[in-house]
């Protein structure tokens, strides 16, 4: 793999122009979005998509999301734009929703991970939008972490994973949502949630009552199962520290910590939890929205603190909480203890 001297530039007119030019010329750029930072390349060029997989160390059957700025930009990229998808676009775009649609020949199989479908999203972050416009092509962008690591919500996270692997990172706002987009597909006149995100199942029922959640969202899939969203089958979001989810009331959590852990095991708890333990404590937000914003940076912090084991309080599974739970479950390798 080519070695780059990676530059981080603050988002401004000049750096955005440069990002657009690099992407148009087949290079990769770390870009801010409202969900997480993305690793952006020209979605229409198979070589760019190959570079993305290489830079991330990502299995090549895990498809990339294609980012656009206008609803009409969807049309050349797909062979069908069903009624429900149009309704979703009108209601949730620009924003953290990705729709899986049948792909046109413009999308190379390298971008779609060999599938006949493509995930499309219109981000709301103004820097992301400006970069897509400057590139003049749709941008394929997975989260800009090394495959398996927590997704980046700050430019510095991208630098720590991608230093030397890409020429440029645009330093914009920290990601306001903090977990990746909700990924949906359309089946049997309904909506199927393949990956939960900020746009919740409850939000989607405003489009149709026929909303289902894929089995892979909160259960571990067997090795032989054909998954609808390939990203859900891989080890994901994991810090070096071992994470274990403790599902139960605060009193039971504290009791568990006091009787079952070593003093240097970390308590990963909510902001409002009052606990009296000797273990190191790290807090990841007071409610689901805040937990979404802070989850990935908290997982990265565990490693900076040299924590070997962390016991996380189990988040709510309602609304955006389902997205937090889905990510934490994977970070924990599906280890959950009920107390
Ligand atoms: O918020 C986001 O979606 C971020 C930012 C950068 O936009 N991107 C992101 O991309 O999270 P990535 O590559 O880390 O995750 C893409 C997810 C994977 O789980 C993948 O399997 C699923 O979307 N996906 C993409 N295209 C798909 C398709 N055609 N069919 C099924 N699932 C698809
Ligand atoms: Mg990712």
Short mmCIF file of C-alpha atoms and ligand atoms in Angstrom, two decimals:
data_model
loop_
_atom_site.label_atom_id
_atom_site.label_comp_id
_atom_site.label_asym_id
_atom_site.label_seq_id
_atom_site.Cartn_x
_atom_site.Cartn_y
_atom_site.Cartn_z
CA UNK A 1 0.00 0.00 0.00
CA UNK A 2 1.26 3.50 -0.87
CA UNK A 3 2.48 5.57 2.08
CA UNK A 4 1.14 9.12 2.39
CA UNK A 5 2.12 12.04 4.54
CA UNK A 6 -1.36 12.60 5.96
CA UNK A 7 -2.44 16.23 6.27
CA UNK A 8 -5.24 17.42 8.55
CA UNK A 9 -6.79 20.68 7.35
CA UNK A 10 -9.56 22.70 9.01
CA UNK A 11 -12.69 22.77 6.86
CA UNK A 12 -12.68 25.94 4.76
CA UNK A 13 -13.24 26.87 1.15
CA UNK A 14 -9.69 26.00 0.09
CA UNK A 15 -9.44 22.66 1.93
CA UNK A 16 -12.89 21.63 0.67
CA UNK A 17 -11.83 22.42 -2.90
CA UNK A 18 -8.67 20.32 -2.42
CA UNK A 19 -10.68 17.43 -0.93
CA UNK A 20 -13.02 17.50 -3.94
CA UNK A 21 -10.10 17.52 -6.36
CA UNK A 22 -8.33 14.61 -4.63
CA UNK A 23 -11.51 12.51 -4.63
CA UNK A 24 -12.23 13.30 -8.27
CA UNK A 25 -8.66 12.18 -9.06
CA UNK A 26 -9.12 8.81 -7.35
CA UNK A 27 -7.60 9.58 -3.93
CA UNK A 28 -9.27 9.11 -0.52
CA UNK A 29 -10.11 11.85 1.98
CA UNK A 30 -11.34 11.63 5.60
CA UNK A 31 -14.50 13.71 5.74
CA UNK A 32 -16.78 14.85 8.56
CA UNK A 33 -20.47 13.90 8.48
CA UNK A 34 -23.23 14.32 11.08
CA UNK A 35 -23.15 10.57 11.91
CA UNK A 36 -19.44 9.63 11.98
CA UNK A 37 -16.38 10.61 9.94
CA UNK A 38 -16.24 8.89 6.55
CA UNK A 39 -13.42 7.67 4.33
CA UNK A 40 -14.50 9.20 1.03
CA UNK A 41 -13.64 8.17 -2.52
CA UNK A 42 -15.24 8.44 -5.96
CA UNK A 43 -18.20 6.02 -5.79
CA UNK A 44 -18.24 5.60 -9.57
CA UNK A 45 -14.60 4.46 -9.85
CA UNK A 46 -13.83 0.85 -9.01
CA UNK A 47 -10.18 1.69 -8.25
CA UNK A 48 -11.22 4.24 -5.62
CA UNK A 49 -13.45 1.71 -3.91
CA UNK A 50 -10.63 -0.86 -3.97
CA UNK A 51 -8.42 1.71 -2.23
CA UNK A 52 -11.06 2.23 0.46
CA UNK A 53 -11.15 -1.49 1.29
CA UNK A 54 -7.36 -1.58 1.36
CA UNK A 55 -6.96 1.51 3.58
CA UNK A 56 -9.51 0.18 6.10
CA UNK A 57 -8.39 -3.44 5.93
CA UNK A 58 -12.05 -4.23 5.23
CA UNK A 59 -13.42 -7.49 3.77
CA UNK A 60 -14.38 -6.70 0.16
CA UNK A 61 -17.89 -8.19 0.43
CA UNK A 62 -18.97 -5.44 2.85
CA UNK A 63 -20.64 -2.78 0.65
CA UNK A 64 -19.98 0.97 0.79
CA UNK A 65 -22.59 3.70 1.25
CA UNK A 66 -22.83 6.26 -1.57
CA UNK A 67 -23.31 9.90 -0.53
CA UNK A 68 -25.18 12.50 -2.60
CA UNK A 69 -26.54 16.03 -2.09
CA UNK A 70 -29.89 16.17 -3.96
CA UNK A 71 -32.81 13.75 -4.16
CA UNK A 72 -32.55 13.76 -7.96
CA UNK A 73 -28.95 12.50 -7.68
CA UNK A 74 -30.44 9.10 -6.76
CA UNK A 75 -31.99 8.51 -10.18
CA UNK A 76 -28.87 7.71 -12.26
CA UNK A 77 -27.56 5.40 -9.51
CA UNK A 78 -30.59 3.08 -9.25
CA UNK A 79 -32.93 1.11 -11.50
CA UNK A 80 -35.93 1.63 -9.20
CA UNK A 81 -36.86 4.38 -6.75
CA UNK A 82 -39.99 2.99 -5.07
CA UNK A 83 -42.76 5.14 -3.60
CA UNK A 84 -41.81 4.34 0.02
CA UNK A 85 -38.20 5.30 -0.67
CA UNK A 86 -39.29 8.64 -2.08
CA UNK A 87 -41.41 9.27 1.02
CA UNK A 88 -38.42 8.45 3.24
CA UNK A 89 -36.15 10.73 1.20
CA UNK A 90 -38.62 13.61 1.56
CA UNK A 91 -38.98 13.11 5.30
CA UNK A 92 -35.48 12.14 6.47
CA UNK A 93 -33.03 13.58 3.92
CA UNK A 94 -30.70 15.28 4.31
CA UNK A 95 -29.91 13.21 7.40
CA UNK A 96 -28.79 9.91 8.94
CA UNK A 97 -30.75 7.46 6.77
CA UNK A 98 -29.31 5.09 4.14
CA UNK A 99 -31.64 3.38 1.68
CA UNK A 100 -30.67 0.16 -0.09
CA UNK A 101 -31.98 0.21 -3.67
CA UNK A 102 -31.34 -1.82 -6.86
CA UNK A 103 -28.14 -0.40 -8.36
CA UNK A 104 -27.65 0.85 -11.91
CA UNK A 105 -24.57 0.01 -14.00
CA UNK A 106 -22.99 3.32 -12.95
CA UNK A 107 -22.18 1.80 -9.55
CA UNK A 108 -19.26 -0.61 -9.87
CA UNK A 109 -19.49 -3.94 -8.02
CA UNK A 110 -16.37 -2.91 -6.08
CA UNK A 111 -18.50 -0.17 -4.47
CA UNK A 112 -21.54 -2.41 -3.82
CA UNK A 113 -19.44 -5.25 -2.42
CA UNK A 114 -20.57 -7.50 -5.29
CA UNK A 115 -24.29 -6.91 -4.58
CA UNK A 116 -26.95 -5.83 -7.10
CA UNK A 117 -28.06 -3.15 -4.66
CA UNK A 118 -26.50 0.08 -3.42
CA UNK A 119 -26.91 1.96 -0.13
CA UNK A 120 -27.50 5.68 -0.71
CA UNK A 121 -27.47 8.51 1.82
CA UNK A 122 -27.77 12.29 1.68
CA UNK A 123 -25.81 13.73 4.61
CA UNK A 124 -26.90 16.96 6.31
CA UNK A 125 -23.46 18.07 7.53
CA UNK A 126 -22.60 21.23 5.58
CA UNK A 127 -18.92 20.31 5.13
CA UNK A 128 -19.82 16.84 3.84
CA UNK A 129 -22.23 18.39 1.38
CA UNK A 130 -19.69 20.97 0.22
CA UNK A 131 -17.09 18.23 -0.36
CA UNK A 132 -19.52 16.11 -2.42
CA UNK A 133 -20.34 19.18 -4.52
CA UNK A 134 -16.65 20.04 -4.91
CA UNK A 135 -15.87 16.46 -6.02
CA UNK A 136 -18.63 16.58 -8.63
CA UNK A 137 -19.22 12.83 -8.16
CA UNK A 138 -21.14 10.77 -5.58
CA UNK A 139 -18.81 9.85 -2.72
CA UNK A 140 -18.52 6.29 -1.39
CA UNK A 141 -17.73 6.56 2.32
CA UNK A 142 -17.58 3.90 4.98
CA UNK A 143 -16.78 5.01 8.51
CA UNK A 144 -13.13 6.16 8.52
CA UNK A 145 -11.86 3.67 11.12
CA UNK A 146 -9.67 0.65 10.60
CA UNK A 147 -11.98 -2.34 10.09
CA UNK A 148 -13.07 -3.65 13.49
CA UNK A 149 -12.28 -0.47 15.49
CA UNK A 150 -14.77 2.01 16.93
CA UNK A 151 -16.05 4.49 14.33
CA UNK A 152 -14.47 7.99 14.37
CA UNK A 153 -16.50 10.95 15.60
CA UNK A 154 -13.60 13.44 15.61
CA UNK A 155 -10.91 14.22 13.02
CA UNK A 156 -8.22 13.06 15.45
CA UNK A 157 -9.78 9.57 15.57
CA UNK A 158 -9.46 9.38 11.79
CA UNK A 159 -5.82 10.44 12.06
CA UNK A 160 -5.05 7.78 14.63
CA UNK A 161 -6.45 5.03 12.33
CA UNK A 162 -5.58 6.40 8.86
CA UNK A 163 -2.25 8.19 9.36
CA UNK A 164 0.00 7.27 6.41
CA UNK A 165 -2.85 5.57 4.52
CA UNK A 166 -4.57 8.62 2.98
CA UNK A 167 -3.38 12.07 1.85
CA UNK A 168 -5.94 14.30 3.60
CA UNK A 169 -8.38 14.55 6.50
CA UNK A 170 -10.80 17.46 6.66
CA UNK A 171 -11.28 18.59 10.26
CA UNK A 172 -14.88 19.72 10.61
CA UNK A 173 -17.34 19.56 13.47
CA UNK A 174 -17.36 16.58 15.81
CA UNK A 175 -20.13 14.25 14.65
CA UNK A 176 -23.42 15.49 16.09
CA UNK A 177 -25.27 12.14 15.96
CA UNK A 178 -22.31 9.91 16.85
CA UNK A 179 -23.57 6.56 15.50
CA UNK A 180 -23.77 5.62 11.83
CA UNK A 181 -26.89 6.07 9.72
CA UNK A 182 -29.94 3.86 9.92
CA UNK A 183 -29.75 1.41 6.98
CA UNK A 184 -33.07 0.27 5.51
CA UNK A 185 -34.30 -1.78 2.59
CA UNK A 186 -37.76 -2.10 1.08
CA UNK A 187 -39.46 -5.49 1.10
CA UNK A 188 -43.06 -6.62 0.63
CA UNK A 189 -44.35 -3.04 0.65
CA UNK A 190 -42.64 -2.36 3.93
CA UNK A 191 -39.41 -1.11 5.47
CA UNK A 192 -36.80 -3.42 6.93
CA UNK A 193 -34.18 -1.99 9.30
CA UNK A 194 -30.82 -3.61 8.57
CA UNK A 195 -28.82 -1.35 10.90
CA UNK A 196 -30.44 0.90 13.53
CA UNK A 197 -29.40 4.55 13.77
CA UNK A 198 -30.69 7.97 14.77
CA UNK A 199 -33.77 7.56 12.53
CA UNK A 200 -35.60 5.15 14.82
CA UNK A 201 -38.14 2.38 14.11
CA UNK A 202 -40.76 4.72 15.65
CA UNK A 203 -39.79 7.50 13.16
CA UNK A 204 -40.09 5.09 10.23
CA UNK A 205 -43.59 3.98 11.20
CA UNK A 206 -44.69 7.49 10.23
CA UNK A 207 -44.00 6.40 6.63
CA UNK A 208 -45.65 2.96 6.90
CA UNK A 209 -46.83 0.80 9.81
CA UNK A 210 -45.05 -2.11 8.11
CA UNK A 211 -41.58 -1.67 9.69
CA UNK A 212 -39.55 -4.73 10.67
CA UNK A 213 -36.17 -5.05 12.34
CA UNK A 214 -33.72 -7.55 10.87
CA UNK A 215 -32.69 -10.45 13.13
CA UNK A 216 -29.05 -9.41 12.85
CA UNK A 217 -29.67 -6.13 14.72
CA UNK A 218 -29.63 -7.57 18.22
CA UNK A 219 -28.73 -11.20 17.83
CA UNK A 220 -25.56 -12.91 16.87
CA UNK A 221 -25.94 -14.51 13.48
CA UNK A 222 -24.75 -18.04 12.85
CA UNK A 223 -21.81 -18.48 10.50
CA UNK A 224 -23.99 -19.94 7.73
CA UNK A 225 -26.71 -17.28 7.74
CA UNK A 226 -26.89 -15.09 4.64
CA UNK A 227 -26.99 -11.59 6.12
CA UNK A 228 -28.83 -8.74 4.44
CA UNK A 229 -26.40 -6.10 5.69
CA UNK A 230 -22.97 -7.70 5.43
CA UNK A 231 -21.43 -5.19 7.87
CA UNK A 232 -23.46 -6.69 10.69
CA UNK A 233 -21.61 -10.01 10.60
CA UNK A 234 -18.10 -8.77 11.26
CA UNK A 235 -16.35 -8.06 14.54
CA UNK A 236 -16.97 -4.39 14.97
CA UNK A 237 -16.46 -1.25 16.99
CA UNK A 238 -14.10 -3.07 19.34
CA UNK A 239 -11.56 -1.36 21.53
CA UNK A 240 -8.58 -3.44 22.69
CA UNK A 241 -10.24 -3.59 26.10
CA UNK A 242 -12.69 -6.42 26.67
CA UNK A 243 -16.21 -5.00 27.04
CA UNK A 244 -19.00 -6.79 28.89
CA UNK A 245 -22.57 -5.48 29.06
CA UNK A 246 -24.31 -5.69 32.42
CA UNK A 247 -28.07 -5.62 31.90
CA UNK A 248 -30.05 -4.61 35.00
CA UNK A 249 -30.87 -1.90 37.55
CA UNK A 250 -28.11 0.29 39.01
CA UNK A 251 -28.21 -1.40 42.45
CA UNK A 252 -27.69 -4.81 40.87
CA UNK A 253 -24.92 -3.42 38.68
CA UNK A 254 -23.07 -2.05 41.71
CA UNK A 255 -23.51 -5.32 43.57
CA UNK A 256 -22.10 -7.17 40.55
CA UNK A 257 -19.09 -4.84 40.32
CA UNK A 258 -18.34 -5.16 44.04
CA UNK A 259 -18.46 -8.95 44.06
CA UNK A 260 -17.18 -9.97 40.62
CA UNK A 261 -14.52 -7.56 39.35
CA UNK A 262 -10.91 -6.62 39.90
CA UNK A 263 -10.09 -3.12 41.13
CA UNK A 264 -8.65 -2.01 37.79
CA UNK A 265 -11.67 -3.15 35.75
CA UNK A 266 -13.53 -0.09 34.49
CA UNK A 267 -17.16 0.84 35.17
CA UNK A 268 -18.71 2.30 32.02
CA UNK A 269 -21.86 3.97 33.33
CA UNK A 270 -24.43 6.70 32.68
CA UNK A 271 -23.87 10.34 33.68
CA UNK A 272 -26.55 10.30 36.38
CA UNK A 273 -25.47 7.06 38.03
CA UNK A 274 -24.28 7.62 41.57
CA UNK A 275 -21.98 4.76 42.58
CA UNK A 276 -19.43 4.19 45.28
CA UNK A 277 -16.80 1.75 44.00
CA UNK A 278 -13.02 1.63 43.91
CA UNK A 279 -12.86 0.83 40.19
CA UNK A 280 -12.05 3.50 37.58
CA UNK A 281 -15.25 5.01 36.19
CA UNK A 282 -16.02 6.36 32.73
CA UNK A 283 -19.38 7.93 31.83
CA UNK A 284 -20.99 7.78 28.42
CA UNK A 285 -23.97 10.12 28.51
CA UNK A 286 -27.21 10.64 30.40
CA UNK A 287 -29.76 9.57 27.78
CA UNK A 288 -29.82 7.66 24.49
CA UNK A 289 -29.05 10.70 22.33
CA UNK A 290 -26.01 11.62 24.42
CA UNK A 291 -24.88 8.01 24.61
CA UNK A 292 -24.97 7.86 20.80
CA UNK A 293 -22.75 10.95 20.63
CA UNK A 294 -20.26 9.66 23.21
CA UNK A 295 -20.19 5.88 22.72
CA UNK A 296 -17.38 5.56 20.17
CA UNK A 297 -15.11 8.16 21.77
CA UNK A 298 -15.66 6.41 25.13
CA UNK A 299 -14.60 3.08 23.62
CA UNK A 300 -11.45 4.73 22.26
CA UNK A 301 -10.82 6.34 25.67
CA UNK A 302 -10.77 2.91 27.34
CA UNK A 303 -7.66 2.07 25.33
CA UNK A 304 -6.02 5.42 26.11
CA UNK A 305 -6.61 4.71 29.81
CA UNK A 306 -5.03 1.29 29.27
CA UNK A 307 -8.14 -0.45 30.58
CA UNK A 308 -8.14 -4.20 30.04
CA UNK A 309 -11.78 -4.91 30.97
CA UNK A 310 -14.84 -2.65 31.11
CA UNK A 311 -18.31 -3.43 32.43
CA UNK A 312 -20.85 -1.27 30.61
CA UNK A 313 -24.33 -0.51 31.89
CA UNK A 314 -26.81 -1.68 29.30
CA UNK A 315 -28.38 1.19 27.34
CA UNK A 316 -32.11 1.50 26.67
CA UNK A 317 -33.22 -0.29 23.51
CA UNK A 318 -35.84 2.34 22.62
CA UNK A 319 -35.51 4.98 19.89
CA UNK A 320 -31.88 5.82 19.15
CA UNK A 321 -31.02 3.63 22.16
CA UNK A 322 -31.45 0.61 19.85
CA UNK A 323 -28.54 1.93 17.75
CA UNK A 324 -26.39 2.43 20.86
CA UNK A 325 -27.24 -1.07 22.08
CA UNK A 326 -26.54 -2.57 18.63
CA UNK A 327 -23.04 -1.00 18.53
CA UNK A 328 -22.18 -1.77 22.15
CA UNK A 329 -23.30 -5.38 21.70
CA UNK A 330 -20.78 -5.79 18.88
CA UNK A 331 -18.05 -3.96 20.81
CA UNK A 332 -18.72 -6.50 23.56
CA UNK A 333 -18.66 -9.45 21.16
CA UNK A 334 -22.28 -10.15 22.30
CA UNK A 335 -21.22 -10.73 25.93
CA UNK A 336 -24.19 -9.70 28.09
CA UNK A 337 -24.70 -10.59 31.76
CA UNK A 338 -28.20 -10.10 33.21
CA UNK A 339 -28.22 -8.96 36.85
O1 LIG B 1 -23.49 7.08 8.77
C1 LIG B 1 -22.99 6.33 7.95
O2 LIG B 1 -23.67 5.52 7.29
C2 LIG B 1 -21.47 6.41 7.73
C3 LIG B 1 -21.13 7.80 7.20
C4 LIG B 1 -19.70 7.95 6.81
O3 LIG B 1 -22.00 8.16 6.19
N1 LIG B 1 -21.02 5.36 6.87
C5 LIG B 1 -20.99 4.08 7.28
O4 LIG B 1 -20.50 3.19 6.36
O5 LIG B 1 -21.34 3.71 8.38
P1 LIG B 1 -19.99 1.74 6.73
O6 LIG B 1 -19.40 1.25 5.45
O7 LIG B 1 -19.11 1.77 7.90
O8 LIG B 1 -21.28 0.91 7.00
C6 LIG B 1 -22.13 0.59 5.91
C7 LIG B 1 -23.20 -0.38 6.37
C8 LIG B 1 -22.66 -1.78 6.48
O9 LIG B 1 -23.25 -2.43 7.59
C9 LIG B 1 -23.11 -2.40 5.16
O10 LIG B 1 -23.21 -3.77 5.24
C10 LIG B 1 -24.45 -1.69 4.93
O11 LIG B 1 -24.24 -0.39 5.41
N2 LIG B 1 -24.76 -1.60 3.50
C11 LIG B 1 -24.22 -0.78 2.59
N3 LIG B 1 -24.68 -1.05 1.35
C12 LIG B 1 -25.55 -2.07 1.49
C13 LIG B 1 -26.35 -2.84 0.58
N4 LIG B 1 -26.32 -2.62 -0.70
N5 LIG B 1 -27.12 -3.83 1.11
C14 LIG B 1 -27.11 -4.07 2.42
N6 LIG B 1 -26.38 -3.40 3.34
C15 LIG B 1 -25.60 -2.42 2.87
MG1 LIG B 2 -18.27 1.16 9.71
#
